[in-house]
Coordinates of C-alpha atoms and ligand atoms in Angstrom, one line a residue:
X1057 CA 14.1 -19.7 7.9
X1058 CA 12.6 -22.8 8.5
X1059 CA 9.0 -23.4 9.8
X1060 CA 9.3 -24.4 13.1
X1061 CA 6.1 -25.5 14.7
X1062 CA 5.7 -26.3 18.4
X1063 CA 3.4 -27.1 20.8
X1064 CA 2.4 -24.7 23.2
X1065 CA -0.4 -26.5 25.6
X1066 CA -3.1 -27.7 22.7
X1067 CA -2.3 -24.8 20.4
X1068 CA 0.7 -25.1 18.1
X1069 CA 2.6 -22.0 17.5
X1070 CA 4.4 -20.2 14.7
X1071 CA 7.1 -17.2 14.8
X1072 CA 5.7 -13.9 13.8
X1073 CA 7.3 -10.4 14.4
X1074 CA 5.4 -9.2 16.8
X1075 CA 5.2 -5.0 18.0
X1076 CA 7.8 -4.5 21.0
X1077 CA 8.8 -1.0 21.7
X1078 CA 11.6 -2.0 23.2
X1079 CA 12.7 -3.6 20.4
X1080 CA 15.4 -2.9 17.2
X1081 CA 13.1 -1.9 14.4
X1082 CA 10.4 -2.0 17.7
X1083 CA 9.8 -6.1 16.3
X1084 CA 10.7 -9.3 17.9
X1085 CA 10.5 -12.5 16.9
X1086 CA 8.4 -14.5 19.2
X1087 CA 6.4 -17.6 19.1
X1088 CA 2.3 -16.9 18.5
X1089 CA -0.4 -19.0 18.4
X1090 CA -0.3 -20.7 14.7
X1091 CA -4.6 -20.1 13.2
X1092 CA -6.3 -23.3 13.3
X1093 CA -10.0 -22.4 12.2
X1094 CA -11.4 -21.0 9.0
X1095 CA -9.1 -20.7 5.7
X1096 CA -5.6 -20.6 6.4
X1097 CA -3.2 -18.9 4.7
X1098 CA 0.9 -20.0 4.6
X1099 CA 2.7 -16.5 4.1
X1100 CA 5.2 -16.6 1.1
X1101 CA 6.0 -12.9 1.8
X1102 CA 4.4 -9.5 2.7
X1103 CA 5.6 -6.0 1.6
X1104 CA 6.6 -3.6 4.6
X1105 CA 4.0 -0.2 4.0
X1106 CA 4.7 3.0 5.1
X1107 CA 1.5 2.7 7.3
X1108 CA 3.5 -0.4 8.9
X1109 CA 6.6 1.9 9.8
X1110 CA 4.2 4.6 10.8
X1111 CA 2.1 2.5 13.0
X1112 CA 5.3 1.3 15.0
X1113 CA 7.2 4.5 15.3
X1114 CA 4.3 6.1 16.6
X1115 CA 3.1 3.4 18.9
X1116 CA -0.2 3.2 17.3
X1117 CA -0.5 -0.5 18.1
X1118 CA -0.5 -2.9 21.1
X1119 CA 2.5 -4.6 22.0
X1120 CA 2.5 -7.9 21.1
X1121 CA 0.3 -6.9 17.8
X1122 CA 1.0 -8.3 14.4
X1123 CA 1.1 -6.1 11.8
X1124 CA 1.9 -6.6 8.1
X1125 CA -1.2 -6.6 5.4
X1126 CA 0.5 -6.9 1.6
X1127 CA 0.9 -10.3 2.2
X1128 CA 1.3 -13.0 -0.7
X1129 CA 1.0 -17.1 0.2
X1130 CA -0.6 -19.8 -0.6
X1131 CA -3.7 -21.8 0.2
X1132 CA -2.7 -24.0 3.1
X1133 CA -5.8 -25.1 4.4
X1134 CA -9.6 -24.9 3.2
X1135 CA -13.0 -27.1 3.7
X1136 CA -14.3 -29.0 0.8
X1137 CA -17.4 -26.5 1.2
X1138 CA -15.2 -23.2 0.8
X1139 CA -13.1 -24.4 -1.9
X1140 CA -15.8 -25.5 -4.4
X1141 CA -18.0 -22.2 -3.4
X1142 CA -14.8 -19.9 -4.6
X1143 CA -12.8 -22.3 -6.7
X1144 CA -9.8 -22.0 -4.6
X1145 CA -8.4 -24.7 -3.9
X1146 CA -4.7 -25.5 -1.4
X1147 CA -1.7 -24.6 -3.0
X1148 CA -3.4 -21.9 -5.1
X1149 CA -1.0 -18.5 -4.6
X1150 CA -3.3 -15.8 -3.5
X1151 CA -3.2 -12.1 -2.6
X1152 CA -5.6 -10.6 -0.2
X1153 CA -6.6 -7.3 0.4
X1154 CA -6.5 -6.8 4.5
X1155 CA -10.8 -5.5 4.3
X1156 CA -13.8 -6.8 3.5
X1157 CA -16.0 -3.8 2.5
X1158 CA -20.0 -4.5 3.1
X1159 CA -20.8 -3.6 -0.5
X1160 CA -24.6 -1.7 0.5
X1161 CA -23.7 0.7 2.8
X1162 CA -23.6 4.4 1.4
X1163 CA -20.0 4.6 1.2
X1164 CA -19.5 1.0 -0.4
X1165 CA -21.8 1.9 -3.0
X1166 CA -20.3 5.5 -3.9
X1167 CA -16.6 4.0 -4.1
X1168 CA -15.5 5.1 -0.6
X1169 CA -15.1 1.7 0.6
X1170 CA -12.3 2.2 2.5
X1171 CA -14.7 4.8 5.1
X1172 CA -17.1 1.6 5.3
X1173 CA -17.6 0.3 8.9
X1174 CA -17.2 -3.3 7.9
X1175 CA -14.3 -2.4 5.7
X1176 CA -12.6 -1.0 9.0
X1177 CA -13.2 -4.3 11.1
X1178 CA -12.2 -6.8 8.9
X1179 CA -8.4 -7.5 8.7
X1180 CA -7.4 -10.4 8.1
X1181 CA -5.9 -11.6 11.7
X1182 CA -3.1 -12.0 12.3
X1183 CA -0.9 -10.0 10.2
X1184 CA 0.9 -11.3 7.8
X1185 CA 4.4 -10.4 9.3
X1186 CA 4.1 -14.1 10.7
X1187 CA 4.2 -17.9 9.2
X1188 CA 0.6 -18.0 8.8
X1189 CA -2.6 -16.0 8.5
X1190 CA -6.5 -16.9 8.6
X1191 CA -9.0 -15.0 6.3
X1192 CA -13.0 -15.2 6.6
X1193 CA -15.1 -16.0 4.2
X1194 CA -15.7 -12.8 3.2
X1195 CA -12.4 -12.7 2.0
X1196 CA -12.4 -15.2 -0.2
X1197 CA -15.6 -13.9 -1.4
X1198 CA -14.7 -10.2 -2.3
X1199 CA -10.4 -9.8 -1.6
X1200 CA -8.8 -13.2 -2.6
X1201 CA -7.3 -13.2 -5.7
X1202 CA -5.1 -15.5 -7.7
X1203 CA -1.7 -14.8 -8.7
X1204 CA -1.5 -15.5 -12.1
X1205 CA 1.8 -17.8 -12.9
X1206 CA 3.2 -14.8 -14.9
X1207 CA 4.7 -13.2 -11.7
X1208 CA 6.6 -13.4 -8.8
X1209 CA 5.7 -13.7 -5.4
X1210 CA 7.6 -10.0 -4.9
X1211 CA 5.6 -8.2 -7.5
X1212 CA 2.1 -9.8 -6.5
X1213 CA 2.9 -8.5 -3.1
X1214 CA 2.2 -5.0 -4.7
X1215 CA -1.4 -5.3 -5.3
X1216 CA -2.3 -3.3 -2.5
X1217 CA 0.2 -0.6 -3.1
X1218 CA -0.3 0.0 -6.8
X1219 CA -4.3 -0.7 -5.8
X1220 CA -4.3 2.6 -3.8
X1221 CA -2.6 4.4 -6.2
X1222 CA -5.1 3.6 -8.8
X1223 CA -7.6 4.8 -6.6
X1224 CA -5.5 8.2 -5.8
X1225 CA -5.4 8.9 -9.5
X1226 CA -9.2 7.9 -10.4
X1227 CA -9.9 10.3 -7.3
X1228 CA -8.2 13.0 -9.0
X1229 CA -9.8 13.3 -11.6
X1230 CA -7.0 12.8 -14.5
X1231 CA -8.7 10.1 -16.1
X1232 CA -11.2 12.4 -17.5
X1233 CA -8.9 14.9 -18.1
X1234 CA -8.9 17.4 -21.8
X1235 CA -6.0 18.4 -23.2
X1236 CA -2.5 18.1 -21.8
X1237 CA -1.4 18.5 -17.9
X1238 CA 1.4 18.7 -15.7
X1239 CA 1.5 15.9 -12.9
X1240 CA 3.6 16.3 -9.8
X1241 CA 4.5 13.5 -8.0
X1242 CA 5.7 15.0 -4.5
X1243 CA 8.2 12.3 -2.8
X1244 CA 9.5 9.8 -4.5
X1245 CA 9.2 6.4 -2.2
X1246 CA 7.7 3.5 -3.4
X1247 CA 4.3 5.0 -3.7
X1248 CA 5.2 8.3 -4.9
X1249 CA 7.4 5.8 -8.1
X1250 CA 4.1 4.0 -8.3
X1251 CA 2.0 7.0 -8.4
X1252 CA 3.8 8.2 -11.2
X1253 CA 3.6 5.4 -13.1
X1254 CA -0.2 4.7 -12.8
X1255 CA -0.8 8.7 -13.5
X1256 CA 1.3 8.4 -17.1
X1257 CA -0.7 9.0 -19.8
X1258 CA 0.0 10.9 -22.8
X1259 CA -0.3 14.2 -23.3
X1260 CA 0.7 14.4 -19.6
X1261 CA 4.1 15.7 -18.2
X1262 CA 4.8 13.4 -14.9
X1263 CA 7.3 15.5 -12.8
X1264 CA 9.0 13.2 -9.9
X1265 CA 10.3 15.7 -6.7
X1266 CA 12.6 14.3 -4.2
X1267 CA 16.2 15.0 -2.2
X1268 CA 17.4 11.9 -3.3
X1269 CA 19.8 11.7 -5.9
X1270 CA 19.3 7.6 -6.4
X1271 CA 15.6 7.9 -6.0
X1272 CA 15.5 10.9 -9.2
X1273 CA 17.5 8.4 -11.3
X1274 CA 14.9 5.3 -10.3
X1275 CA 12.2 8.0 -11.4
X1276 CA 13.5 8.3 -14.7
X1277 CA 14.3 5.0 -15.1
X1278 CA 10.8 4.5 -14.7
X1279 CA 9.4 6.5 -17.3
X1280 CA 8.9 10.1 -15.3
X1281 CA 9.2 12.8 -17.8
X1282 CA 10.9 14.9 -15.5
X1283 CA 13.1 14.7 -12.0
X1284 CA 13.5 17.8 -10.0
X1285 CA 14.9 18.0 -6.2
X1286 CA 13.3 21.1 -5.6
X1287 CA 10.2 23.3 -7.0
X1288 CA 11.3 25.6 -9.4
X1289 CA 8.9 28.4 -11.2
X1290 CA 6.8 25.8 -13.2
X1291 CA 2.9 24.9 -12.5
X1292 CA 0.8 21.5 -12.3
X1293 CA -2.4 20.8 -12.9
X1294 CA -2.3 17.9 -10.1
X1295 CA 0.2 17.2 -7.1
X1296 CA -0.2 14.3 -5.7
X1297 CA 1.4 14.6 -2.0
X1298 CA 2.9 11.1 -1.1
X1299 CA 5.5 12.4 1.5
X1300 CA 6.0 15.6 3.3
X1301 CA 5.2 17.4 6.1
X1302 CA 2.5 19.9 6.8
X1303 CA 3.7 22.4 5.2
X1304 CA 3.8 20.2 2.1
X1305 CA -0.2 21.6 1.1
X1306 CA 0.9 25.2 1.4
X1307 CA 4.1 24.5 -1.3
X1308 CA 1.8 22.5 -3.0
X1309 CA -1.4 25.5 -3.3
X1310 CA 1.9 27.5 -4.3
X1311 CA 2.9 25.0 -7.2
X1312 CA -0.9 24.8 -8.5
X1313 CA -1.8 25.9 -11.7
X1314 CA -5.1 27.7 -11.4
X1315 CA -7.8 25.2 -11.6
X1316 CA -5.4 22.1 -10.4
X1317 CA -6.0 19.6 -7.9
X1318 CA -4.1 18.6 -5.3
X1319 CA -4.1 14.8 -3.7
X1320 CA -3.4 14.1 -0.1
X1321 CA -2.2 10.8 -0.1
X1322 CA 0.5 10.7 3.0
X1323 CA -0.1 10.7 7.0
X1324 CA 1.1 13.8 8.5
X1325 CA 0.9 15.3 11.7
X1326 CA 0.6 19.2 12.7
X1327 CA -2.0 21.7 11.0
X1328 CA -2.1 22.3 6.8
X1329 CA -2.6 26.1 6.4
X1330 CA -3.1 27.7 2.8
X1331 CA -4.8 30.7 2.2
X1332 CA -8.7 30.3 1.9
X1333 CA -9.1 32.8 -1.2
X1334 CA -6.4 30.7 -3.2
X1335 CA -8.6 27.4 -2.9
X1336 CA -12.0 30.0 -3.9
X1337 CA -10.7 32.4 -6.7
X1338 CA -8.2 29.8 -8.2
X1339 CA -10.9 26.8 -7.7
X1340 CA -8.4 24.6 -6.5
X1341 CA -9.4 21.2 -5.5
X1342 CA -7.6 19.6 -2.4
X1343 CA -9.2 16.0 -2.1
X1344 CA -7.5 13.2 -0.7
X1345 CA -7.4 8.7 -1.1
X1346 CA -6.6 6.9 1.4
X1347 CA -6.8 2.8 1.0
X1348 CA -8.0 1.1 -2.3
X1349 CA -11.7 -0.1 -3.5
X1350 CA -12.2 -3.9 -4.5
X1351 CA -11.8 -2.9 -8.9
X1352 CA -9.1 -1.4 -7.9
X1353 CA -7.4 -4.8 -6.6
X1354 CA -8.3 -6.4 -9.3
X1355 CA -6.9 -3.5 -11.9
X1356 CA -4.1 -3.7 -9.6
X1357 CA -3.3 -7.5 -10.6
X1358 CA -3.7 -6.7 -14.4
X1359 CA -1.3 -3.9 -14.7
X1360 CA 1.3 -6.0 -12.5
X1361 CA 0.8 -8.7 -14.5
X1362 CA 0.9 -6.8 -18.2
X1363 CA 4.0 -5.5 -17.1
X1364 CA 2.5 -1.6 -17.1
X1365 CA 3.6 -1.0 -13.6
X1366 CA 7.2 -2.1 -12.7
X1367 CA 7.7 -2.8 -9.1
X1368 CA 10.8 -4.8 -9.4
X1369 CA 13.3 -2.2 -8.3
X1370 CA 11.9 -0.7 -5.6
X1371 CA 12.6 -3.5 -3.2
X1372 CA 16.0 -2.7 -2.0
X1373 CA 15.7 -4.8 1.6
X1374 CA 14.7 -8.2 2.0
X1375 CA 14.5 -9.6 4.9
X1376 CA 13.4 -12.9 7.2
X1377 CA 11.2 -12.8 10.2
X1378 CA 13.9 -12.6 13.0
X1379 CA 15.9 -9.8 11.3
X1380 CA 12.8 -7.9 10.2
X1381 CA 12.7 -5.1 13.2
X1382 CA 16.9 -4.7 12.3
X1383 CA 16.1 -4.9 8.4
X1384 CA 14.3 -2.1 8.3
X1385 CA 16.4 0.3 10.5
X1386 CA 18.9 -0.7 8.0
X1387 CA 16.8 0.5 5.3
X1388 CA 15.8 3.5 6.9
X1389 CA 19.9 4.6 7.4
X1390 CA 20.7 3.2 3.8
X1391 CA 17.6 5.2 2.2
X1392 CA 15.9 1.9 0.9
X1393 CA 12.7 2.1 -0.3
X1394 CA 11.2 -0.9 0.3
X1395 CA 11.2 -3.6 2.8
X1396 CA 10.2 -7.0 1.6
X1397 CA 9.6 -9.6 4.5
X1398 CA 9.7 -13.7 3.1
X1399 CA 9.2 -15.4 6.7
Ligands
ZN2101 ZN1 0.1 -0.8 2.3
ZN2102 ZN1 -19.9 -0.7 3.3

């Protein structure tokens, strides 16, 4: 689509898909006023997160809100000041996590940035399911990060993703793991193939479940050791749940081997019951992650770039701004797996 810029009183205005609940896809294209201030940001594209689809089937935003936060663009306007203090300059291609963590506070500074109160009022505003986006300079302090030349607007727009898997599987503990293990990657969606791919390692078995037949075969195709579309006898040593519903822990305390770890990575409504004496005599951990740390990011950009995490494939929509709500119904019926949005 072309940028169409238009005057609306003194403010110019850009399209963005904005929340309507009355809407296909519950977004509408609509005409927003265009940031002026601070360092602004021209979208090149923005992945579609299951926190996205979750917040607008669940009405968990206001109308009119834009939403969209694994955005990629460039550098499209910045003072003299700013650009020499970061060495960023216009036209550089950026990503940007959404938060700014405050880096002191007690949860900053044990690795639970994503619990830090600053971290939680900081997105970048608007969204980036729009033409352009302002960050603050605390973004370009702690979130911006280049893109190196080496890849493609697409796969830079999985920092965030791959970011908060990294974080999932540092939380669980693997990393400093003896010995060999079986890993279980419950749901297969873009993160739960990101997951599994971040958690390889050898002398691990990475198991991939899911119902879909297409999304076993991308699994394999991406290194999983094994595919299964439901739980047989077998036991892991850590299940990472990154789909389900709430009865998704209690399979999951069923599937454990004895001493295993089990990651809640996924929003789900309704009450998780499991037995209390299986989490005490089997000292079973059930921890959680939920939204990445800043060395995470940056990991994030290395793997991408060295090729260790392939994200190419799991795009299977693309879509402009005016079709985005319709795009990702589509995707929804067709079983995509990911919606990527280029304005
Ligand atoms: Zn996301
Ligand atoms: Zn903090």
């Amino acid at each position: 689509m072309k940028a169409q810029k238009r005057d609306v009183g003194h403010v110019s205005a850009m399209q963005a898909a904005i929340y309507d609940p009355d809407a296909k896809g519950f977004l509408r294209l609509s005409a927003v006023s265009k940031p002026e201030d601070n360092v602004i940001v021209k979208v090149s594209g923005c992945g579609v997160c299951g926190s996205d689809l979750l917040k607008l089937d669940r009405a968990l935003v206001s109308k009119g809100a834009v939403l969209g936060h694994e955005m990629v663009g460039v550098i499209d306007q910045i003072s003299n000041e700013l650009s020499a203090r970061y060495q960023l300059k216009a036209g550089d291609r950026i990503v940007s996590s959404h938060h700014v963590p405050c880096g002191t506070c007690n949860y900053c500074l044990n690795k639970q940035e994503s619990l830090c109160t600053q971290f939680k009022n900081t997105n970048f505003n608007p969204g980036a399911f729009c033409q352009y986006t302002e960050l603050s300079e605390g973004h370009l302090k702690h979130t911006v990060l280049k893109i190196p030349d080496a890849i493609t607007d697409e796969v830079a727009s999985f920092t965030e993703p791959v970011a908060c898997c990294i974080k999932a599987v540092k939380r669980s503990g693997l990393l400093s793991h003896k010995g060999s293990a079986n890993v279980l990657i419950v749901g297969l969606g873009s993160i739960g193939l990101i997951m599994g791919q971040v958690a390889a390692r050898e002398n691990l078995t990475v198991t991939g479940l899911d119902l879909l037949p297409s999304r076993l075969e991308l699994a394999k195709e991406l290194g999983f050791t094994n595919v299964v579309h439901n739980l047989g006898n077998d036991f892991y040593d850590y299940i990472f749940l990154t789909a389900g519903s709430a009865p998704t822990i209690d399979l999951a305390v069923k599937a454990a081997r004895d001493g295993a770890t089990i990651i809640v990575f996924s929003s789900v409504k309704g009450e998780a019951k499991f037995d209390n004496n299986d989490i005490y005599y089997r000292e079973l951990t059930i921890t959680s992650s939920y939204s990445p740390n800043l060395e995470d990011l940056r990991e994030s950009l290395e793997l991408l770039k060295q090729g260790k995490v392939r994200v190419n494939k799991l795009i299977t929509h693309r879509s402009n701004l005016e079709n985005l709500g319709v795009t990702i119904e589509q995707a929804k019926q067709e079983q995509g797996i990911k919606v990527y949005l280029a304005p």
